Amino acid sequence: MEIFSGILQGFTTSLSITNLVYCFIGVFIGTLIGVLPGIGPVGTISLLLPATFRVEPVSAIIMMAGIYYGAMYGGSTTSILVNIPGEAASVVTCLDGYQMARKGRAGAALGISAFGSFIAGTVGVVALMFLAYPLAKLALNFGPPEYFALMCLGLAILTYLARGSMLKALSMALVGLLLSFIGIDGITGLPRFTMGMVHLMDGVGLVPIAMGLFGISEVLLNLEEVVRRDVFATEIKGLLPNREEWRRSKWPIVRGTIIGFFLGILPGGGAVISSFISYGVEKKLSKTPEKFGTGMIEGVAGPESANNAAVGGAFIPLFTLGIPANVTMAVLLGALMIHGLTPGPMLLKEHPEVFWGTVTSMYMGNVMLLALNLPLIGLWVKVLKIPYGILFPLIILFCLIGAYSINNTAFDIGVMVIFGLIGYLMKKFDYEGAPLLLAFVLGPMMEQALRQSLLLSHGSFAIFFTRPISAVAMGLAVALILSYFLPFLRRKRPNLEEDSV
Amino acid sequence: MNAKPAISVVVALIALMLALTAPCWSADAKYPTKPIHMWVGFAAGGSTDICARSVSAIAEKSLGQPIVVENKPGGGGALLLGLLASATPDGYTLATTSDTPYTRAPHLINVKYNSMEDFTPIVRLGLQRQGIVVRADSPFKKWQDLIDFARKNPGQLTYGTPGPGTTPHLAMEKIAIQEKVRFQHIPFQGDTPAMTALLGGHVMAASTGALGWMQHVKAGSLRLLLIIESEGMEGMPDVPTFKKVGYGFETPTAQMISAPKRAPKPIIDKLIAVFSEAMMTPQFQKVARDQELLSVKPLAGADFQKWLQSQYNMYGTFIKEVGLQKEAK
């Protein structure tokens, strides 16, 4: 019953005119910065932080939370339209979303990601309301061995991410892992592969790599093929998903929501990994996995739902334990503290209006986002009609500003340009960017968790198999990999028999 | 329909982006005549960032010019000091960092600056509280219990820290030398991951900044065994300090503001006066308390430089003693 009085109190707070206005400002800014590649919620929230000093704490938090989940809505837009991920969590949306746009289904792709985001976002909020406290305890069961096993499972997903040659996909994953080694070694504190460059001490940024590999390379590739222009000019049939597309998206949205919410709770995991895993799951379950990467709506619906559900999940450790699950949450934690609130076990006791007010405002915010985003689809689709001579320089300009704004350094622009060239060559030789990025995201956490685990176990690998959660995740990872390679083995067997005969 | 509305949206978006990232330019005259840039060596939302933003928000009122806070994180603040060393020394570029890139980083990595020569320290904002905590259900009721366990079980006591070479890590290694015991260090990336691992029972103890554990100690889920400093803590008179258990050393971490070397003396004096005053306002004192900053009285000018030099020397000796490696040239 305590929950219901809390929810009631929350709605009284969040439904006040002032808070509704702040919520709207938040989701509106969030949508904008989500659309703009590079400029993410982290930078925006920290820029707006001083402006909220004179505002009621709960209103400030409502607005900043709105920026965060608003960005998750907007992030898919550029992925779908021009193959440039607006946020790291929308990288995987490029794979099929962009292809849908090329086939004249940009509206459907944008529509399904808006609806998927709405459904997942709303379910995530409801789950956050009822499950926050029990789940917070569950998240604590994840120690270094569990994280390592989970990361192995994530890498095993790789076998489903690859479209063409498995060998090429694995080699790209290795490149991703190698790239993730750059920077300060988390165990010894010594810099690795930095070539004496201080900029490389914290490693290479994910966003400049993603913008380069996907966006810049796409622009370069299109420069050669002016004729293909008419692919985009094909008439855009209907702005919203049709009945068939809805039928195909239904279950991916449900699965994406569940995956996103649970991975969102885990510190470090969150939106990016859950979007990759959702994509892998949809491809695995699909009857036509070979069609993924050519414009399958399942490959948009699942990941876009997952990254929005992850938002609800990410608030759980922040509000209940004071543990930020990702960088954006860390900035929000700082914002709460500036307003004199310390997130953690005492927050619900001392400031219930902040907890319930913010959570219930997210419900309103999701409704606003849907209302805001659906009419915009028509406008976004028209972006595709802008002549290439204007569109391409604009894309490059957005990417340059976006890359600079991440850390206020021109170094990231260089990284983006270099990876743009690499991405161009990769596309020419049929190497895929997605496995590289997945491995790059998982790499640092995986390495840190592996070495921490071995320090804990004094060097024994048994630690990964004696703890139940990690044993299950490891088992799943092995099963995933075997299920990929078994068909090969079976297919080869008859040949062997023939040979022996 | 044509593409015009879409283009105008795009143009509006560019305008927004430029507005978000544009620096401000204006002519020179009597200091300050244009906005001052306050670089922060760590990411937004962290302790250093919060200190920088709140002290800047107060100081800009007395300076009469806005202070633009920009985060330039990287290499634990070493990236920022490298940039600051080559910034124009005109008082329009300042930096807020912890003392890490000044006093410890040069002993561990090859930095691109001379931390004792290239900068003018302006003011020390405070010292970060630190302590060693265990879970509430831990058998270690007091500090001596933990030491006794470590003595009987060499290398079995696992403890988490915010990272290798951080002050809470150095403190534990110094203790191990003094007590002649062996701990098993498990480095994490920051206070929070270390605290999460302790709450989940994956490590037996954690040595971190107070921001990580204060809420949990108050809520009763963690127990504070030892405070890594000679002063006790308000509201927790029973918790022993380093001094009380007989450790004759401290491992402080400071938050501080500095400027490039060779900025005109009148400007530096003005900045020292303005920031010292800002620090003593009730607004900043509250922020400092929330951030678990200790001894918030301004330390500035030559005294501050002397303190930095002593810390630099001390950590140089510490790091050699506990056997941490330095990056190869």
mmCIF file of N, CA and C in Angstrom, chain A residues 32 36-37 39 46-47 50 53 140-144 146 185-191 196 198-199 201-202 321-324 330-331 334 337-338 340 342-343 345-346 379-380 382-383 386 394 397-398 401-402 405 407-408 448 452 455-456 458 467, chain B residues 1-3 5-7 9-10 13-14 16-18 20-21 44-45 50 53 57 70-75 78-79 108-110 112 155-156 158 164 184-189 192 196 199-200 202-203 211 215-216 218-219 286 290-291 325-327:
data_model
loop_
_atom_site.group_PDB
_atom_site.id
_atom_site.type_symbol
_atom_site.label_atom_id
_atom_site.label_comp_id
_atom_site.label_asym_id
_atom_site.label_seq_id
_atom_site.Cartn_x
_atom_site.Cartn_y
_atom_site.Cartn_z
ATOM 1 N N LEU A 32 16.002 16.923 -29.351
ATOM 2 C CA LEU A 32 16.906 17.683 -30.217
ATOM 3 C C LEU A 32 18.332 17.155 -30.158
ATOM 4 N N LEU A 36 20.922 15.285 -32.907
ATOM 5 C CA LEU A 36 22.238 15.781 -33.282
ATOM 6 C C LEU A 36 23.306 14.766 -32.919
ATOM 7 N N PRO A 37 24.077 14.286 -33.910
ATOM 8 C CA PRO A 37 25.095 13.294 -33.584
ATOM 9 C C PRO A 37 26.177 13.905 -32.705
ATOM 10 N N ILE A 39 26.490 15.288 -29.816
ATOM 11 C CA ILE A 39 26.031 15.988 -28.621
ATOM 12 C C ILE A 39 25.070 15.073 -27.882
ATOM 13 N N SER A 46 25.127 18.624 -18.191
ATOM 14 C CA SER A 46 26.108 19.373 -17.425
ATOM 15 C C SER A 46 26.122 20.843 -17.840
ATOM 16 N N LEU A 47 25.783 21.118 -19.125
ATOM 17 C CA LEU A 47 25.691 22.516 -19.554
ATOM 18 C C LEU A 47 24.522 23.237 -18.882
ATOM 19 N N PRO A 50 23.975 24.511 -14.226
ATOM 20 C CA PRO A 50 23.974 25.780 -13.487
ATOM 21 C C PRO A 50 22.651 26.525 -13.631
ATOM 22 N N PHE A 53 20.014 25.931 -10.809
ATOM 23 C CA PHE A 53 20.319 26.201 -9.401
ATOM 24 C C PHE A 53 19.136 26.803 -8.646
ATOM 25 N N LEU A 140 23.286 -6.132 -6.933
ATOM 26 C CA LEU A 140 24.504 -6.225 -6.119
ATOM 27 C C LEU A 140 25.151 -7.606 -6.211
ATOM 28 N N ASN A 141 24.353 -8.613 -6.604
ATOM 29 C CA ASN A 141 24.926 -9.953 -6.730
ATOM 30 C C ASN A 141 25.918 -10.047 -7.870
ATOM 31 N N PHE A 142 25.949 -9.024 -8.715
ATOM 32 C CA PHE A 142 26.884 -9.034 -9.830
ATOM 33 C C PHE A 142 28.228 -8.486 -9.385
ATOM 34 N N GLY A 143 29.168 -9.399 -9.159
ATOM 35 C CA GLY A 143 30.538 -9.013 -8.849
ATOM 36 C C GLY A 143 31.377 -9.194 -10.100
ATOM 37 N N PRO A 144 32.701 -9.017 -9.978
ATOM 38 C CA PRO A 144 33.564 -9.172 -11.148
ATOM 39 C C PRO A 144 33.357 -10.467 -11.942
ATOM 40 N N GLU A 146 30.708 -12.343 -12.314
ATOM 41 C CA GLU A 146 29.424 -12.291 -13.016
ATOM 42 C C GLU A 146 29.516 -11.342 -14.208
ATOM 43 N N ASP A 185 45.811 1.258 -17.947
ATOM 44 C CA ASP A 185 45.488 -0.081 -17.478
ATOM 45 C C ASP A 185 44.849 0.041 -16.091
ATOM 46 N N GLY A 186 43.606 -0.436 -15.969
ATOM 47 C CA GLY A 186 42.860 -0.258 -14.723
ATOM 48 C C GLY A 186 43.425 -1.006 -13.528
ATOM 49 N N ILE A 187 44.317 -1.958 -13.754
ATOM 50 C CA ILE A 187 44.844 -2.739 -12.630
ATOM 51 C C ILE A 187 46.197 -2.204 -12.181
ATOM 52 N N THR A 188 47.067 -1.853 -13.121
ATOM 53 C CA THR A 188 48.387 -1.369 -12.721
ATOM 54 C C THR A 188 48.471 0.152 -12.739
ATOM 55 N N GLY A 189 47.530 0.807 -13.420
ATOM 56 C CA GLY A 189 47.570 2.262 -13.488
ATOM 57 C C GLY A 189 48.549 2.793 -14.512
ATOM 58 N N LEU A 190 49.152 1.907 -15.303
ATOM 59 C CA LEU A 190 50.130 2.360 -16.297
ATOM 60 C C LEU A 190 49.450 2.527 -17.660
ATOM 61 N N PRO A 191 49.888 3.538 -18.438
ATOM 62 C CA PRO A 191 49.296 3.739 -19.760
ATOM 63 C C PRO A 191 49.754 2.649 -20.739
ATOM 64 N N GLY A 196 52.649 7.950 -26.041
ATOM 65 C CA GLY A 196 53.021 9.213 -25.412
ATOM 66 C C GLY A 196 51.976 10.308 -25.538
ATOM 67 N N VAL A 198 48.791 12.165 -24.376
ATOM 68 C CA VAL A 198 47.952 12.252 -23.182
ATOM 69 C C VAL A 198 46.476 12.057 -23.541
ATOM 70 N N HIS A 199 46.099 12.482 -24.751
ATOM 71 C CA HIS A 199 44.706 12.340 -25.168
ATOM 72 C C HIS A 199 44.254 10.886 -25.196
ATOM 73 N N MET A 201 45.112 8.617 -23.050
ATOM 74 C CA MET A 201 45.179 7.960 -21.747
ATOM 75 C C MET A 201 43.843 7.399 -21.294
ATOM 76 N N ASP A 202 42.755 8.083 -21.643
ATOM 77 C CA ASP A 202 41.453 7.544 -21.278
ATOM 78 C C ASP A 202 40.864 6.706 -22.405
ATOM 79 N N LEU A 321 20.470 2.984 -4.381
ATOM 80 C CA LEU A 321 21.786 2.717 -3.785
ATOM 81 C C LEU A 321 22.745 3.882 -3.947
ATOM 82 N N GLY A 322 22.340 4.882 -4.732
ATOM 83 C CA GLY A 322 23.264 5.982 -4.985
ATOM 84 C C GLY A 322 24.373 5.579 -5.944
ATOM 85 N N ILE A 323 24.128 4.514 -6.728
ATOM 86 C CA ILE A 323 25.138 4.037 -7.670
ATOM 87 C C ILE A 323 24.722 4.414 -9.082
ATOM 88 N N PRO A 324 25.508 5.249 -9.777
ATOM 89 C CA PRO A 324 25.146 5.583 -11.137
ATOM 90 C C PRO A 324 25.491 4.446 -12.089
ATOM 91 N N ALA A 330 25.732 9.363 -13.658
ATOM 92 C CA ALA A 330 26.730 9.983 -12.787
ATOM 93 C C ALA A 330 26.547 11.498 -12.773
ATOM 94 N N VAL A 331 26.223 12.051 -13.949
ATOM 95 C CA VAL A 331 25.983 13.498 -14.011
ATOM 96 C C VAL A 331 24.715 13.846 -13.235
ATOM 97 N N GLY A 334 25.436 13.945 -9.646
ATOM 98 C CA GLY A 334 26.045 15.222 -9.307
ATOM 99 C C GLY A 334 24.993 16.313 -9.207
ATOM 100 N N MET A 337 23.116 16.126 -6.036
ATOM 101 C CA MET A 337 23.914 16.568 -4.899
ATOM 102 C C MET A 337 24.028 18.084 -4.866
ATOM 103 N N ILE A 338 24.113 18.709 -6.053
ATOM 104 C CA ILE A 338 24.154 20.166 -6.089
ATOM 105 C C ILE A 338 22.882 20.726 -5.472
ATOM 106 N N GLY A 340 21.417 19.460 -3.065
ATOM 107 C CA GLY A 340 21.385 19.088 -1.659
ATOM 108 C C GLY A 340 20.712 17.759 -1.368
ATOM 109 N N THR A 342 21.093 13.578 -1.526
ATOM 110 C CA THR A 342 22.052 12.521 -1.767
ATOM 111 C C THR A 342 21.297 11.262 -2.138
ATOM 112 N N PRO A 343 21.423 10.814 -3.389
ATOM 113 C CA PRO A 343 20.739 9.583 -3.780
ATOM 114 C C PRO A 343 21.327 8.419 -3.005
ATOM 115 N N PRO A 345 20.245 4.918 -0.145
ATOM 116 C CA PRO A 345 19.220 4.260 0.665
ATOM 117 C C PRO A 345 18.328 5.247 1.428
ATOM 118 N N MET A 346 18.827 6.465 1.671
ATOM 119 C CA MET A 346 18.051 7.400 2.487
ATOM 120 C C MET A 346 17.109 8.267 1.658
ATOM 121 N N LEU A 379 8.465 15.434 -41.241
ATOM 122 C CA LEU A 379 9.509 16.427 -41.484
ATOM 123 C C LEU A 379 10.859 15.753 -41.712
ATOM 124 N N TRP A 380 11.184 14.767 -40.847
ATOM 125 C CA TRP A 380 12.479 14.084 -40.969
ATOM 126 C C TRP A 380 12.607 13.408 -42.320
ATOM 127 N N LYS A 382 11.472 14.258 -45.010
ATOM 128 C CA LYS A 382 11.794 15.235 -46.058
ATOM 129 C C LYS A 382 13.275 15.575 -46.100
ATOM 130 N N VAL A 383 13.955 15.372 -44.965
ATOM 131 C CA VAL A 383 15.399 15.630 -44.948
ATOM 132 C C VAL A 383 16.073 14.835 -46.059
ATOM 133 N N ILE A 386 16.565 16.546 -49.383
ATOM 134 C CA ILE A 386 17.535 17.626 -49.565
ATOM 135 C C ILE A 386 18.600 17.131 -50.535
ATOM 136 N N LEU A 394 26.373 19.304 -44.776
ATOM 137 C CA LEU A 394 25.703 19.512 -43.493
ATOM 138 C C LEU A 394 25.993 18.369 -42.529
ATOM 139 N N LEU A 397 29.392 18.680 -41.254
ATOM 140 C CA LEU A 397 29.471 19.789 -40.302
ATOM 141 C C LEU A 397 28.921 19.361 -38.937
ATOM 142 N N PHE A 398 27.744 18.709 -38.938
ATOM 143 C CA PHE A 398 27.167 18.232 -37.687
ATOM 144 C C PHE A 398 28.123 17.296 -36.969
ATOM 145 N N ILE A 401 31.131 19.232 -35.395
ATOM 146 C CA ILE A 401 30.767 19.942 -34.162
ATOM 147 C C ILE A 401 30.477 18.933 -33.055
ATOM 148 N N GLY A 402 29.739 17.887 -33.426
ATOM 149 C CA GLY A 402 29.382 16.871 -32.432
ATOM 150 C C GLY A 402 30.604 16.228 -31.826
ATOM 151 N N SER A 405 32.368 18.507 -29.417
ATOM 152 C CA SER A 405 31.663 18.857 -28.180
ATOM 153 C C SER A 405 31.734 17.769 -27.112
ATOM 154 N N ASN A 407 34.345 16.140 -25.628
ATOM 155 C CA ASN A 407 35.309 16.482 -24.575
ATOM 156 C C ASN A 407 35.908 17.869 -24.776
ATOM 157 N N ASN A 408 35.301 18.671 -25.637
ATOM 158 C CA ASN A 408 35.850 19.988 -25.974
ATOM 159 C C ASN A 408 37.282 19.885 -26.480
ATOM 160 N N GLN A 448 38.730 -5.727 -17.275
ATOM 161 C CA GLN A 448 38.784 -5.345 -15.868
ATOM 162 C C GLN A 448 38.166 -6.442 -14.998
ATOM 163 N N GLN A 452 40.079 -8.600 -12.189
ATOM 164 C CA GLN A 452 39.619 -8.492 -10.799
ATOM 165 C C GLN A 452 39.233 -9.862 -10.258
ATOM 166 N N LEU A 455 42.253 -11.860 -9.441
ATOM 167 C CA LEU A 455 42.881 -11.366 -8.209
ATOM 168 C C LEU A 455 42.116 -11.912 -6.999
ATOM 169 N N LEU A 456 40.770 -11.915 -7.110
ATOM 170 C CA LEU A 456 39.934 -12.402 -6.002
ATOM 171 C C LEU A 456 40.155 -13.885 -5.763
ATOM 172 N N HIS A 458 42.793 -15.640 -6.513
ATOM 173 C CA HIS A 458 44.220 -15.948 -6.474
ATOM 174 C C HIS A 458 44.629 -16.759 -7.693
ATOM 175 N N ARG A 467 30.238 -19.956 -9.182
ATOM 176 C CA ARG A 467 29.216 -19.009 -8.735
ATOM 177 C C ARG A 467 28.038 -19.115 -9.690
ATOM 178 N N MET B 1 4.914 19.861 -51.830
ATOM 179 C CA MET B 1 5.875 20.175 -50.747
ATOM 180 C C MET B 1 7.312 20.146 -51.285
ATOM 181 N N ASN B 2 8.134 21.007 -50.787
ATOM 182 C CA ASN B 2 9.542 20.945 -51.168
ATOM 183 C C ASN B 2 10.404 20.762 -49.925
ATOM 184 N N ALA B 3 11.720 20.883 -50.099
ATOM 185 C CA ALA B 3 12.631 20.569 -49.002
ATOM 186 C C ALA B 3 12.876 21.746 -48.071
ATOM 187 N N PRO B 5 11.203 23.458 -45.606
ATOM 188 C CA PRO B 5 11.045 23.400 -44.148
ATOM 189 C C PRO B 5 12.143 22.548 -43.511
ATOM 190 N N ALA B 6 12.499 21.471 -44.191
ATOM 191 C CA ALA B 6 13.533 20.596 -43.632
ATOM 192 C C ALA B 6 14.852 21.338 -43.535
ATOM 193 N N ILE B 7 15.176 22.125 -44.584
ATOM 194 C CA ILE B 7 16.436 22.867 -44.549
ATOM 195 C C ILE B 7 16.421 23.868 -43.399
ATOM 196 N N VAL B 9 14.850 23.662 -40.644
ATOM 197 C CA VAL B 9 15.061 22.952 -39.378
ATOM 198 C C VAL B 9 16.540 22.681 -39.184
ATOM 199 N N VAL B 10 17.186 22.228 -40.272
ATOM 200 C CA VAL B 10 18.605 21.914 -40.178
ATOM 201 C C VAL B 10 19.402 23.152 -39.800
ATOM 202 N N LEU B 13 19.033 23.856 -36.238
ATOM 203 C CA LEU B 13 19.810 22.924 -35.420
ATOM 204 C C LEU B 13 21.272 23.340 -35.376
ATOM 205 N N ILE B 14 21.813 23.785 -36.535
ATOM 206 C CA ILE B 14 23.205 24.236 -36.558
ATOM 207 C C ILE B 14 23.362 25.415 -35.612
ATOM 208 N N LEU B 16 21.683 26.080 -33.028
ATOM 209 C CA LEU B 16 21.646 25.589 -31.645
ATOM 210 C C LEU B 16 22.983 24.991 -31.245
ATOM 211 N N MET B 17 23.554 24.181 -32.157
ATOM 212 C CA MET B 17 24.836 23.548 -31.842
ATOM 213 C C MET B 17 25.911 24.593 -31.618
ATOM 214 N N LEU B 18 25.936 25.598 -32.502
ATOM 215 C CA LEU B 18 26.960 26.631 -32.357
ATOM 216 C C LEU B 18 26.769 27.363 -31.038
ATOM 217 N N LEU B 20 25.589 26.170 -28.385
ATOM 218 C CA LEU B 20 25.995 25.318 -27.272
ATOM 219 C C LEU B 20 27.505 25.258 -27.112
ATOM 220 N N THR B 21 28.238 25.400 -28.238
ATOM 221 C CA THR B 21 29.669 25.154 -28.146
ATOM 222 C C THR B 21 30.515 26.405 -28.303
ATOM 223 N N ALA B 44 31.899 15.951 -15.927
ATOM 224 C CA ALA B 44 30.794 16.666 -15.291
ATOM 225 C C ALA B 44 30.103 15.768 -14.267
ATOM 226 N N GLY B 45 29.677 16.372 -13.160
ATOM 227 C CA GLY B 45 28.917 15.630 -12.163
ATOM 228 C C GLY B 45 29.767 15.047 -11.059
ATOM 229 N N ILE B 50 31.632 19.554 -9.342
ATOM 230 C CA ILE B 50 30.644 20.222 -8.488
ATOM 231 C C ILE B 50 31.306 21.380 -7.736
ATOM 232 N N ARG B 53 31.996 24.249 -10.233
ATOM 233 C CA ARG B 53 30.801 24.972 -10.659
ATOM 234 C C ARG B 53 30.237 25.831 -9.540
ATOM 235 N N ALA B 57 30.202 29.899 -9.640
ATOM 236 C CA ALA B 57 28.917 30.605 -9.650
ATOM 237 C C ALA B 57 28.916 31.731 -8.621
ATOM 238 N N GLU B 70 34.224 24.539 -18.313
ATOM 239 C CA GLU B 70 34.364 23.565 -19.403
ATOM 240 C C GLU B 70 35.077 22.331 -18.864
ATOM 241 N N ASN B 71 34.483 21.172 -19.104
ATOM 242 C CA ASN B 71 35.121 19.934 -18.657
ATOM 243 C C ASN B 71 36.094 19.447 -19.710
ATOM 244 N N LYS B 72 37.332 19.212 -19.289
ATOM 245 C CA LYS B 72 38.331 18.620 -20.180
ATOM 246 C C LYS B 72 38.942 17.426 -19.474
ATOM 247 N N PRO B 73 38.174 16.340 -19.353
ATOM 248 C CA PRO B 73 38.662 15.193 -18.601
ATOM 249 C C PRO B 73 39.711 14.408 -19.385
ATOM 250 N N GLY B 74 40.563 13.682 -18.668
ATOM 251 C CA GLY B 74 41.538 12.826 -19.339
ATOM 252 C C GLY B 74 42.764 12.600 -18.479
ATOM 253 N N GLY B 75 43.196 11.340 -18.403
ATOM 254 C CA GLY B 75 44.419 11.007 -17.687
ATOM 255 C C GLY B 75 44.421 11.469 -16.239
ATOM 256 N N ALA B 78 45.759 14.927 -15.838
ATOM 257 C CA ALA B 78 47.062 15.201 -16.451
ATOM 258 C C ALA B 78 46.904 15.861 -17.818
ATOM 259 N N LEU B 79 45.848 15.487 -18.533
ATOM 260 C CA LEU B 79 45.594 16.099 -19.842
ATOM 261 C C LEU B 79 45.380 17.601 -19.679
ATOM 262 N N LEU B 108 54.079 8.675 -11.491
ATOM 263 C CA LEU B 108 53.550 7.426 -12.039
ATOM 264 C C LEU B 108 53.570 7.381 -13.565
ATOM 265 N N ILE B 109 53.300 8.519 -14.205
ATOM 266 C CA ILE B 109 53.272 8.525 -15.663
ATOM 267 C C ILE B 109 54.143 9.661 -16.199
ATOM 268 N N ASN B 110 54.458 9.597 -17.495
ATOM 269 C CA ASN B 110 55.252 10.650 -18.130
ATOM 270 C C ASN B 110 54.332 11.795 -18.505
ATOM 271 N N LYS B 112 53.311 15.873 -19.420
ATOM 272 C CA LYS B 112 53.878 16.846 -20.357
ATOM 273 C C LYS B 112 54.081 18.209 -19.694
ATOM 274 N N GLY B 155 47.469 -12.268 2.634
ATOM 275 C CA GLY B 155 46.968 -12.167 1.260
ATOM 276 C C GLY B 155 45.518 -12.550 1.082
ATOM 277 N N GLN B 156 44.809 -12.865 2.181
ATOM 278 C CA GLN B 156 43.410 -13.296 2.032
ATOM 279 C C GLN B 156 42.428 -12.144 2.172
ATOM 280 N N THR B 158 40.689 -9.208 1.013
ATOM 281 C CA THR B 158 40.530 -8.465 -0.249
ATOM 282 C C THR B 158 39.918 -7.103 0.041
ATOM 283 N N PRO B 164 44.389 2.001 -8.965
ATOM 284 C CA PRO B 164 45.787 1.904 -8.547
ATOM 285 C C PRO B 164 46.419 3.286 -8.437
ATOM 286 N N GLN B 184 45.112 -8.177 -0.211
ATOM 287 C CA GLN B 184 44.929 -8.385 -1.641
ATOM 288 C C GLN B 184 44.163 -7.203 -2.220
ATOM 289 N N HIS B 185 44.861 -6.390 -3.015
ATOM 290 C CA HIS B 185 44.239 -5.199 -3.585
ATOM 291 C C HIS B 185 43.410 -5.543 -4.815
ATOM 292 N N ILE B 186 42.153 -5.075 -4.875
ATOM 293 C CA ILE B 186 41.314 -5.227 -6.069
ATOM 294 C C ILE B 186 40.946 -3.821 -6.538
ATOM 295 N N PRO B 187 41.607 -3.331 -7.601
ATOM 296 C CA PRO B 187 41.315 -1.966 -8.047
ATOM 297 C C PRO B 187 40.023 -1.881 -8.854
ATOM 298 N N PHE B 188 39.234 -0.832 -8.600
ATOM 299 C CA PHE B 188 38.049 -0.554 -9.405
ATOM 300 C C PHE B 188 38.240 0.791 -10.071
ATOM 301 N N GLN B 189 37.257 1.209 -10.899
ATOM 302 C CA GLN B 189 37.417 2.510 -11.541
ATOM 303 C C GLN B 189 36.498 3.524 -10.890
ATOM 304 N N THR B 192 32.511 4.551 -6.687
ATOM 305 C CA THR B 192 31.224 3.867 -6.749
ATOM 306 C C THR B 192 31.337 2.386 -7.086
ATOM 307 N N THR B 196 30.024 -0.620 -4.760
ATOM 308 C CA THR B 196 29.056 -1.611 -5.225
ATOM 309 C C THR B 196 29.573 -3.019 -4.942
ATOM 310 N N LEU B 199 29.251 -3.697 -1.192
ATOM 311 C CA LEU B 199 27.861 -3.930 -0.791
ATOM 312 C C LEU B 199 27.407 -5.322 -1.219
ATOM 313 N N GLY B 200 27.865 -5.772 -2.374
ATOM 314 C CA GLY B 200 27.499 -7.091 -2.862
ATOM 315 C C GLY B 200 28.328 -8.205 -2.215
ATOM 316 N N HIS B 202 31.546 -8.830 -2.612
ATOM 317 C CA HIS B 202 32.564 -9.409 -3.487
ATOM 318 C C HIS B 202 33.973 -9.099 -2.993
ATOM 319 N N VAL B 203 34.127 -8.034 -2.213
ATOM 320 C CA VAL B 203 35.397 -7.774 -1.528
ATOM 321 C C VAL B 203 35.081 -7.640 -0.036
ATOM 322 N N LEU B 211 32.444 10.165 -0.055
ATOM 323 C CA LEU B 211 31.243 10.282 -0.871
ATOM 324 C C LEU B 211 30.676 8.917 -1.211
ATOM 325 N N GLN B 215 26.519 7.726 2.789
ATOM 326 C CA GLN B 215 25.096 7.397 2.838
ATOM 327 C C GLN B 215 24.855 6.010 3.411
ATOM 328 N N HIS B 216 25.717 5.069 3.030
ATOM 329 C CA HIS B 216 25.506 3.689 3.464
ATOM 330 C C HIS B 216 25.873 3.514 4.930
ATOM 331 N N LYS B 218 25.476 5.912 7.144
ATOM 332 C CA LYS B 218 24.337 6.515 7.850
ATOM 333 C C LYS B 218 23.129 5.576 7.837
ATOM 334 N N ALA B 219 22.927 4.877 6.722
ATOM 335 C CA ALA B 219 21.783 3.971 6.612
ATOM 336 C C ALA B 219 22.033 2.661 7.340
ATOM 337 N N LYS B 286 28.182 24.767 2.332
ATOM 338 C CA LYS B 286 27.203 23.684 2.298
ATOM 339 C C LYS B 286 27.604 22.649 1.233
ATOM 340 N N ASP B 290 28.422 18.710 1.752
ATOM 341 C CA ASP B 290 27.783 17.651 0.968
ATOM 342 C C ASP B 290 28.813 16.807 0.222
ATOM 343 N N GLN B 291 29.912 17.422 -0.178
ATOM 344 C CA GLN B 291 30.947 16.707 -0.928
ATOM 345 C C GLN B 291 31.983 16.067 -0.006
ATOM 346 N N GLN B 325 54.973 0.872 -9.935
ATOM 347 C CA GLN B 325 55.838 1.081 -11.082
ATOM 348 C C GLN B 325 55.573 2.421 -11.736
ATOM 349 N N LYS B 326 56.603 3.029 -12.312
ATOM 350 C CA LYS B 326 56.385 4.209 -13.131
ATOM 351 C C LYS B 326 56.441 3.828 -14.611
ATOM 352 N N GLU B 327 55.665 4.547 -15.410
ATOM 353 C CA GLU B 327 55.648 4.313 -16.858
ATOM 354 C C GLU B 327 57.063 4.441 -17.409
#
